[in-house]
Short mmCIF file of C-alpha atoms in Angstrom, two decimals:
data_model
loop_
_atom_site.label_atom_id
_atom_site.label_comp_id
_atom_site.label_asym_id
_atom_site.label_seq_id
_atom_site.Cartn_x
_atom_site.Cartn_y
_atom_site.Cartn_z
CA UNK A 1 0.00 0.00 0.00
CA UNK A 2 1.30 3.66 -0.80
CA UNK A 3 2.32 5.86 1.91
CA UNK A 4 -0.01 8.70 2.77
CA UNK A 5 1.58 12.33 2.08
CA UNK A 6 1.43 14.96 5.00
CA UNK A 7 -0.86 17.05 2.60
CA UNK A 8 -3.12 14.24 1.87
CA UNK A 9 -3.63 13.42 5.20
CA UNK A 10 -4.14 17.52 5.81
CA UNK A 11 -7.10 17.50 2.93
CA UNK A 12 -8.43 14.21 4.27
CA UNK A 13 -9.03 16.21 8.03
CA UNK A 14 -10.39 19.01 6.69
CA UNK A 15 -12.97 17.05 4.38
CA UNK A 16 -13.56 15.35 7.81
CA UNK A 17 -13.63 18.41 9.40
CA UNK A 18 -16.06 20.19 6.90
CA UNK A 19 -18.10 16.68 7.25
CA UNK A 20 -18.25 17.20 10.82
CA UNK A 21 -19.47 20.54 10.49
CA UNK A 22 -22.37 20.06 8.24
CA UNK A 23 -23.89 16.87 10.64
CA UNK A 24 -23.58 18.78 13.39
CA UNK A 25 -25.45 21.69 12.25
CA UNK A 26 -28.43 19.24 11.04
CA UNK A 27 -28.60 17.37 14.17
CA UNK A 28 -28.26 21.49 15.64
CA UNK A 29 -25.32 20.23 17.63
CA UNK A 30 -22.11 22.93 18.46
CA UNK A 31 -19.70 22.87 15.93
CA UNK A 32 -17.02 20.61 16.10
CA UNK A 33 -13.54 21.70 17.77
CA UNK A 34 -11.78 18.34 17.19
CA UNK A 35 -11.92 14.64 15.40
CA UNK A 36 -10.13 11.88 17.17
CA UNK A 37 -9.97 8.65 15.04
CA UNK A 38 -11.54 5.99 17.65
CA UNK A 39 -9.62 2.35 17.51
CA UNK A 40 -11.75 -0.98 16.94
CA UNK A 41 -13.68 -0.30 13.15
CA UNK A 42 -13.14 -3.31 11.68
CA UNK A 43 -14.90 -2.33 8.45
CA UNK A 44 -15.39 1.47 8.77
CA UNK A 45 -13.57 4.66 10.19
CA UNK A 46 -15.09 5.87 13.41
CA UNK A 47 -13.88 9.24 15.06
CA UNK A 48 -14.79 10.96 18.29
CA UNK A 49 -16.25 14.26 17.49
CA UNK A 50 -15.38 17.05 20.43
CA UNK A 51 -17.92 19.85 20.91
CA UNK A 52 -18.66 22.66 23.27
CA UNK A 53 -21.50 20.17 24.48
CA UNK A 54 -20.15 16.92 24.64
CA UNK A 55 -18.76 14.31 22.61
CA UNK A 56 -20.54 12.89 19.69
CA UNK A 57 -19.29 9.97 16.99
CA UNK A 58 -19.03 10.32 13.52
CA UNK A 59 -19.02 6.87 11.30
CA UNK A 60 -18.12 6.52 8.01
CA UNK A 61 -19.19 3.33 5.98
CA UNK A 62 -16.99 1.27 3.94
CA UNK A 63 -17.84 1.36 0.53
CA UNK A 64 -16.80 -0.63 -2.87
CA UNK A 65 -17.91 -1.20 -6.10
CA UNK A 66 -17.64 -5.38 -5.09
CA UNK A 67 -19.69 -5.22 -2.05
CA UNK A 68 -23.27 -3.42 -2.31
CA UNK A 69 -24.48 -3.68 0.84
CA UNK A 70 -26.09 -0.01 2.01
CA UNK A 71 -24.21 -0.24 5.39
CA UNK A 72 -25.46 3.36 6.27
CA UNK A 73 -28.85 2.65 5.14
CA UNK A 74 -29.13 -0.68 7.06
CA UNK A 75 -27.65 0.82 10.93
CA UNK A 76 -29.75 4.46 10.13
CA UNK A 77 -33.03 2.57 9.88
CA UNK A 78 -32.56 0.18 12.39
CA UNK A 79 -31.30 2.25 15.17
CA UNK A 80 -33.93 5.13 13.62
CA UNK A 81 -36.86 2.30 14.73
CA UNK A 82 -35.78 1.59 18.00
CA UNK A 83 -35.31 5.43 19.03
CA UNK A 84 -39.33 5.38 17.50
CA UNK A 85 -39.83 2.58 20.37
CA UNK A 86 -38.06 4.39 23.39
CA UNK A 87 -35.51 1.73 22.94
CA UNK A 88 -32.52 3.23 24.64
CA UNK A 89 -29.81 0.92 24.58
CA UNK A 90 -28.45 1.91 21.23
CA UNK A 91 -26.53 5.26 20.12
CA UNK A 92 -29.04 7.99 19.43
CA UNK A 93 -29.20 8.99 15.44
CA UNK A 94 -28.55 12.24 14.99
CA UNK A 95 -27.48 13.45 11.21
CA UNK A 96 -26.39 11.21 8.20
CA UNK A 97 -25.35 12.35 4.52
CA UNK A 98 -26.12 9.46 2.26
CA UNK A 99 -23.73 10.94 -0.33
CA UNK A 100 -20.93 10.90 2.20
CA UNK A 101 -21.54 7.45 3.05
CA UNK A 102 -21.42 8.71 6.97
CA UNK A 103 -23.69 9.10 10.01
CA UNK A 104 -23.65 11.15 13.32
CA UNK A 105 -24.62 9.33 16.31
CA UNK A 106 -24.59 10.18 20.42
CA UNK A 107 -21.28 8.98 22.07
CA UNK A 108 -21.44 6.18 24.15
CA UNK A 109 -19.13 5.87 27.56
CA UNK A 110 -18.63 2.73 28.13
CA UNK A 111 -15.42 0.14 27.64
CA UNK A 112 -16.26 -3.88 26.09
CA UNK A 113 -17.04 -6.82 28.66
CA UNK A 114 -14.38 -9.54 28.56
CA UNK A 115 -15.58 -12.94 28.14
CA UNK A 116 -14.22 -13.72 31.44
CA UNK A 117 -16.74 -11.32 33.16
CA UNK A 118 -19.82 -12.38 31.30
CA UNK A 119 -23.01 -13.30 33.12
CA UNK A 120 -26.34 -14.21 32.79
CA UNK A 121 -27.76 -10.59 33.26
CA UNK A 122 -25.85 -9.64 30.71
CA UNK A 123 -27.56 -12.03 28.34
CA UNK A 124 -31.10 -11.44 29.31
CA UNK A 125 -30.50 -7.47 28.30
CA UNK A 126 -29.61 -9.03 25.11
CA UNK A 127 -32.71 -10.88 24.80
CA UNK A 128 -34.50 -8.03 25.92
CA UNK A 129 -33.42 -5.53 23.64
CA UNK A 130 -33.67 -8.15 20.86
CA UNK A 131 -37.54 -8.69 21.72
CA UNK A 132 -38.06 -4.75 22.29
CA UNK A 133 -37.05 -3.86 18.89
CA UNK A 134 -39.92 -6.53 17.62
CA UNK A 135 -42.47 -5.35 19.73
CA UNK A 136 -45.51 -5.54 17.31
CA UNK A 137 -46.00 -3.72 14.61
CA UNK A 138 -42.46 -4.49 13.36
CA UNK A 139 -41.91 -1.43 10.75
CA UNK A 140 -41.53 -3.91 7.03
CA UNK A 141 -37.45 -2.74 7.59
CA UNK A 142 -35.47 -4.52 4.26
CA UNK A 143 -34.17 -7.50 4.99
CA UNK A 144 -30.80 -7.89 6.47
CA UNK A 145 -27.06 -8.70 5.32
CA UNK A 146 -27.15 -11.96 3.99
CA UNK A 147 -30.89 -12.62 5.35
CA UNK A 148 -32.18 -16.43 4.87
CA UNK A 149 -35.93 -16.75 4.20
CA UNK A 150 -35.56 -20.88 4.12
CA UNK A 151 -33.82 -23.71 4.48
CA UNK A 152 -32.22 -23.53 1.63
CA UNK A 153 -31.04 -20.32 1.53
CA UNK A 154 -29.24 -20.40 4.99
CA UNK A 155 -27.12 -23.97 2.84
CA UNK A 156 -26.40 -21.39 0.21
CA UNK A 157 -25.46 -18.54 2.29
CA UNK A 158 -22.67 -20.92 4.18
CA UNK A 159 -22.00 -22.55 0.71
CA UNK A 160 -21.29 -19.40 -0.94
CA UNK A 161 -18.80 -18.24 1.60
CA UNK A 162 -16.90 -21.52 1.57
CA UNK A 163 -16.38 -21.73 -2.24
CA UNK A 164 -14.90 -17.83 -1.55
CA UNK A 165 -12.38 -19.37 0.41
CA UNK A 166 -11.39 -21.60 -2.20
CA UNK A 167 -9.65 -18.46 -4.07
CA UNK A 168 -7.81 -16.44 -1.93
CA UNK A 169 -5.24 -13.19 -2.56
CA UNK A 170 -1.82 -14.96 -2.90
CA UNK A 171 -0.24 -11.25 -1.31
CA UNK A 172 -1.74 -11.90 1.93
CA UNK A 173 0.51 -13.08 4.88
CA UNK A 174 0.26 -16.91 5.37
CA UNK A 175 -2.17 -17.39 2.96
CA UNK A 176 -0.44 -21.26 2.31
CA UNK A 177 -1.08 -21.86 5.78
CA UNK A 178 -4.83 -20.49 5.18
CA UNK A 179 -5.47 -22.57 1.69
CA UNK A 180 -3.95 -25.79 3.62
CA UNK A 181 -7.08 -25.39 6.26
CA UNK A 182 -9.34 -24.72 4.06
CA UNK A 183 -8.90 -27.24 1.98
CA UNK A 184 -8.22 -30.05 4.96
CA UNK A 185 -10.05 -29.04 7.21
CA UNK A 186 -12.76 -26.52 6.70
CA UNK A 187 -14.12 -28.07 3.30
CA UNK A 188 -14.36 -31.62 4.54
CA UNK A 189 -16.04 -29.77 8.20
CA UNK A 190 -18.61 -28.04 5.97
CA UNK A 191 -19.47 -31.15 4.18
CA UNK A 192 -20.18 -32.97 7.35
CA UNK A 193 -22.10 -30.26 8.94
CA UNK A 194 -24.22 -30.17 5.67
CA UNK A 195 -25.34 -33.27 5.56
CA UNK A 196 -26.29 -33.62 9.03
CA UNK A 197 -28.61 -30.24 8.56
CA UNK A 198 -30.15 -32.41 5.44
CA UNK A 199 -30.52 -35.39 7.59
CA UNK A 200 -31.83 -33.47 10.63
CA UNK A 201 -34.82 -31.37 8.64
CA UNK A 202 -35.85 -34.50 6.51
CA UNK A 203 -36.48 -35.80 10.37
CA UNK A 204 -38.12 -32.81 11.40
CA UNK A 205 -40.45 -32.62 7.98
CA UNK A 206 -38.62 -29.24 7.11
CA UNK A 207 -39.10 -28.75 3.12
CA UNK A 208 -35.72 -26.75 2.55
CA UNK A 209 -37.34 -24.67 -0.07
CA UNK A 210 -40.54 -23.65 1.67
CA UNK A 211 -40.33 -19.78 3.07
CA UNK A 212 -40.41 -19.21 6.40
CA UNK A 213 -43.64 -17.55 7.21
CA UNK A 214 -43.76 -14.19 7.54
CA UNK A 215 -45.06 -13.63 10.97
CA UNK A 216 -41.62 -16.11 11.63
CA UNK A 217 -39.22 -12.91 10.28
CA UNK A 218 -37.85 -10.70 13.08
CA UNK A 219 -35.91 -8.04 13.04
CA UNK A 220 -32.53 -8.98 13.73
CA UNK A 221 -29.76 -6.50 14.80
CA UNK A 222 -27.38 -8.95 12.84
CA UNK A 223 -23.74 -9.67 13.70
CA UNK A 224 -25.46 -9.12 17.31
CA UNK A 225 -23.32 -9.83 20.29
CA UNK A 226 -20.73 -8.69 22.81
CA UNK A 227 -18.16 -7.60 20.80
CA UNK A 228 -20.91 -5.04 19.84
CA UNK A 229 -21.52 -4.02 23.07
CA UNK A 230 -20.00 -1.22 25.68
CA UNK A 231 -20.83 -1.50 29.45
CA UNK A 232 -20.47 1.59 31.54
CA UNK A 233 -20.04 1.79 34.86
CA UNK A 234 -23.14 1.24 36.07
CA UNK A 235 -23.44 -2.03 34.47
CA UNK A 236 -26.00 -0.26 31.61
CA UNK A 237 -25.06 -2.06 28.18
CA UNK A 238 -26.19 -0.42 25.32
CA UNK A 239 -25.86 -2.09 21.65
CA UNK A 240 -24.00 -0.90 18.91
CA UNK A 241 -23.03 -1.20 14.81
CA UNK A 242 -26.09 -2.44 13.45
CA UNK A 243 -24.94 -1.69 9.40
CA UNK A 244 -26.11 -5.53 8.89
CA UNK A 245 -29.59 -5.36 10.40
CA UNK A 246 -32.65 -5.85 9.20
CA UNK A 247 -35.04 -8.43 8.65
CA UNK A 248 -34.08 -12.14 8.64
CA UNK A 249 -34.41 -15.41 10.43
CA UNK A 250 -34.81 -15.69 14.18
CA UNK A 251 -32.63 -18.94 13.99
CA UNK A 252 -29.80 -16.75 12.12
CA UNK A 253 -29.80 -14.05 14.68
CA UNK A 254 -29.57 -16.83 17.38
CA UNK A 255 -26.88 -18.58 15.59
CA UNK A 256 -25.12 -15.78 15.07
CA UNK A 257 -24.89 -15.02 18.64
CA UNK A 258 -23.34 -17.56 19.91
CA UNK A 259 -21.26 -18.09 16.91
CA UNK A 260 -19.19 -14.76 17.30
CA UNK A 261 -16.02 -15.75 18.65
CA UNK A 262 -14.96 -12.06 19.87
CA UNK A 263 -16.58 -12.53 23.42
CA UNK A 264 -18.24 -16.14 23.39
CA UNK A 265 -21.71 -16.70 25.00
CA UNK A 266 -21.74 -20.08 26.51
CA UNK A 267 -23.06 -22.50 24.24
CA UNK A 268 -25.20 -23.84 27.82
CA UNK A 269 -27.87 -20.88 27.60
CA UNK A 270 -28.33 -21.92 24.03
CA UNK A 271 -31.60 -23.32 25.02
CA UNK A 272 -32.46 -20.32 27.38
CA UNK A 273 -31.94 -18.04 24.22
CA UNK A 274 -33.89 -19.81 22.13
CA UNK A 275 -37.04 -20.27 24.80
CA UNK A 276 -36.97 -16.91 25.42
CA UNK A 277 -36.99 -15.86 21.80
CA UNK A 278 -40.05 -18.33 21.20
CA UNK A 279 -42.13 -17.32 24.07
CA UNK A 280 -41.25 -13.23 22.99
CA UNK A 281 -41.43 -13.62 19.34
CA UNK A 282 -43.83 -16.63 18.84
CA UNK A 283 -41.89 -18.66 17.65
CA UNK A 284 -43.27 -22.05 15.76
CA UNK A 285 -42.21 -25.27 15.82
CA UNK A 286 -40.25 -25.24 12.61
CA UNK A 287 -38.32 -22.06 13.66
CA UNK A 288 -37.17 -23.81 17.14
CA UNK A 289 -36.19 -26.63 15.23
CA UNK A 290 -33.59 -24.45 12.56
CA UNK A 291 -32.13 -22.78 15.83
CA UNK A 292 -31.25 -26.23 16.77
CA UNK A 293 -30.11 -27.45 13.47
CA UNK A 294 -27.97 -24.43 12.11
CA UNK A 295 -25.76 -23.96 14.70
CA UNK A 296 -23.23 -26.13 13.75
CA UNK A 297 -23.42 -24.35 9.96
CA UNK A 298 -23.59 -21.14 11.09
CA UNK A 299 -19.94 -22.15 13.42
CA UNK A 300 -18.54 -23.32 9.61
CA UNK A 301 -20.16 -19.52 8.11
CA UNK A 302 -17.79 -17.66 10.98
CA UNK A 303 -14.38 -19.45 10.63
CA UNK A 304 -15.10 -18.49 7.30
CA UNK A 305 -15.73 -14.80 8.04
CA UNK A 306 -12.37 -15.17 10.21
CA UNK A 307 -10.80 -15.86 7.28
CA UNK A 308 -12.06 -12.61 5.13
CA UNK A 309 -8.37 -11.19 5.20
CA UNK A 310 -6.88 -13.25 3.25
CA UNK A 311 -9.76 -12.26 0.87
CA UNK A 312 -9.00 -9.44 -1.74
CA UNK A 313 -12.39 -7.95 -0.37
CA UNK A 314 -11.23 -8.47 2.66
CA UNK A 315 -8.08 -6.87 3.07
CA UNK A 316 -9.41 -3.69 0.85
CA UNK A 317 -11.88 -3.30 4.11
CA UNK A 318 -9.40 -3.64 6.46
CA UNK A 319 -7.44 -1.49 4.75
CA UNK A 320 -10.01 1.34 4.94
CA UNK A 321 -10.59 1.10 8.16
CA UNK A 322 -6.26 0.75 8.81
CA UNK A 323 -6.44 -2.24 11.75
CA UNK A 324 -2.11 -2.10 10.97
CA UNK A 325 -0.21 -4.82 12.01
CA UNK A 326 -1.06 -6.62 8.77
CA UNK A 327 0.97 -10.15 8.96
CA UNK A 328 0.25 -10.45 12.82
CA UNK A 329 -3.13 -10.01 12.25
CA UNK A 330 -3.84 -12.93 9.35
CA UNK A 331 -1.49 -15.27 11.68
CA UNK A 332 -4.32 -14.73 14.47
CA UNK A 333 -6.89 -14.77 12.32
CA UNK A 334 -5.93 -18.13 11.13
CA UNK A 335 -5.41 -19.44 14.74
CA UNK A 336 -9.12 -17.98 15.81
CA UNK A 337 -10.55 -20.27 12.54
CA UNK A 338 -8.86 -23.47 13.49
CA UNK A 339 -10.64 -23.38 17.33
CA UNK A 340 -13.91 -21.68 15.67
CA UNK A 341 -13.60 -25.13 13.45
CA UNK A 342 -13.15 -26.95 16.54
CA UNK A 343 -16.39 -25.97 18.57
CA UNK A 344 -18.52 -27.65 15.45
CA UNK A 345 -20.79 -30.59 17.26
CA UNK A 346 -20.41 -28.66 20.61
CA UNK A 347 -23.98 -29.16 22.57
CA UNK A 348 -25.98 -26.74 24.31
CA UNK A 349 -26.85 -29.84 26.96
#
């Protein structure tokens, strides 16, 4: 990658700056006095924005001509609805320019929870805010990143991402290392896991093309869990980067949950989860059952999302958002896919 000239870098703060200056004045916020670029954007650039009032956030979205998704679009509305509902565990919405590709939000105090220091209360907020965001009527929100209306299209989703992996950028760090795995271990894994999801809704009577009833679609924060999550010191949680969300498949959102390997929720309140989200959401038979069934494919979908560096995609995102420490980075990512791998067939007894 090409170094960035001191004059770039001048005209890229004040085009931040100037940014800055015209969100605050929608949201009727003080100007800005200073932008402090905030560590942890995995796929965006997030800065703290210093007024005479307070401190608010400015985020802006990744964008490329590969990768469609309207990552604005998708957090604005979602966080936009549950402001509607008095839903106050998310960052307040404040300004956004659509052109810019960026949003102003309320800053949050807060720091992450460790996995060490997770507890049970700290999963029933997430199944309350989860069931206060689909308190009927549920606004007809488009459906979210990657969003699975059947059986089959949850197969496809994790088959898709797989057969990525079967190309990947020979100038990323240990990519040998990475195409070994995937081909040894990750390939053979998936075609396991497949076949037991086959086996398992043939069992249940699941037809893997029929759609999942609509009254059976929540809206799903998406990518939803702790690593998207600051606690402040009063133990308050509130919810954040939502740029996925929208409506989907109460048995993705759940498997996504406990599939996130940044703080891990114990596979043994797996059950817990998924009661709760039945008794709050409705939930039929045939939706319990995929909760049950797609856990192990949705553990195969994120050691492949692990592995998006050593996509081109991938490292074109990371690159916008500058993470640094390239080669370190891929050699951990690697390691984090091999133990995701290894929690496939895990039980929630």
């Amino acid at each position: 990658m090409s170094s960035v000239t001191a004059a770039e870098a001048s005209a890229d703060l004040a085009a931040l700056l100037a940014l800055a200056q015209r969100l605050t004045a929608q949201a009727g916020k003080p100007s800005p006095r200073e932008l402090t670029r905030l560590a942890g954007g995995r796929n965006n650039q997030v800065f703290r924005v210093d007024t005479e009032a307070g401190p608010l956030v400015l985020k802006r979205y990744f964008t490329d001509a590969r990768d469609t998704r309207d990552r604005l679009g998708a957090e604005w509305s979602f966080i936009s609805h549950a402001w509607s509902r008095d839903v106050r565990v998310v960052p307040e919405p404040l300004a956004c320019d659509r052109a810019e590709q960026a949003g102003l939000y309320s800053f949050v105090e807060g720091r992450k929870l460790t996995a060490a220091e997770l507890a049970p209360v700290h999963v029933e907020a997430a199944i309350d805010f989860v069931l206060a965001v689909n308190a009927p009527p549920r606004p007809a929100l488009a459906p979210g990143s990657e969003a699975c209306f059947s059986l089959a299209e949850h197969i496809a989703t994790v088959e898709r991402r797989v057969a990525r992996l079967a190309t990947l950028d020979s100038d990323v760090p240990h990519v040998a290392e990475a195409r070994q795995f995937v081909a040894t271990q990750l390939q053979p894994a998936w075609a396991d896991v497949k076949a037991t999801v086959l086996s398992g809704a043939a069992a249940e009577g699941l037809g893997l093309e029929a759609a999942i009833p609509a009254d059976q679609v929540c809206l799903s924060p998406s990518d939803f869990g702790f690593h998207n999550a600051l606690i402040d010191d009063a133990g308050k949680l509130t919810f954040l980067d939502f740029e996925y969300a929208g409506r989907d498949d109460p048995a993705k959102l759940a498997s996504d949950f406990f599939c996130q390997p940044e703080v891990p929720v114990p596979l043994a309140v797996h059950e817990h989860f998924t009661e709760r989200l039945t008794e709050g959401l409705g939930l039929d038979a045939a939706s319990v059952a995929r909760c049950r069934l797609l856990l192990d494919a949705y553990q195969v979908k994120w050691t492949c999302i692990i592995l998006n560096d050593f996509l081109p995609l991938g490292a074109t995102r990371r690159a916008f958002a500058d993470t640094g420490a390239w080669a370190q980075r891929c050699a951990a990512q690697l390691a984090k896919a091999e133990a995701q791998l290894g929690l496939i067939g895990a039980t929630s007894d």
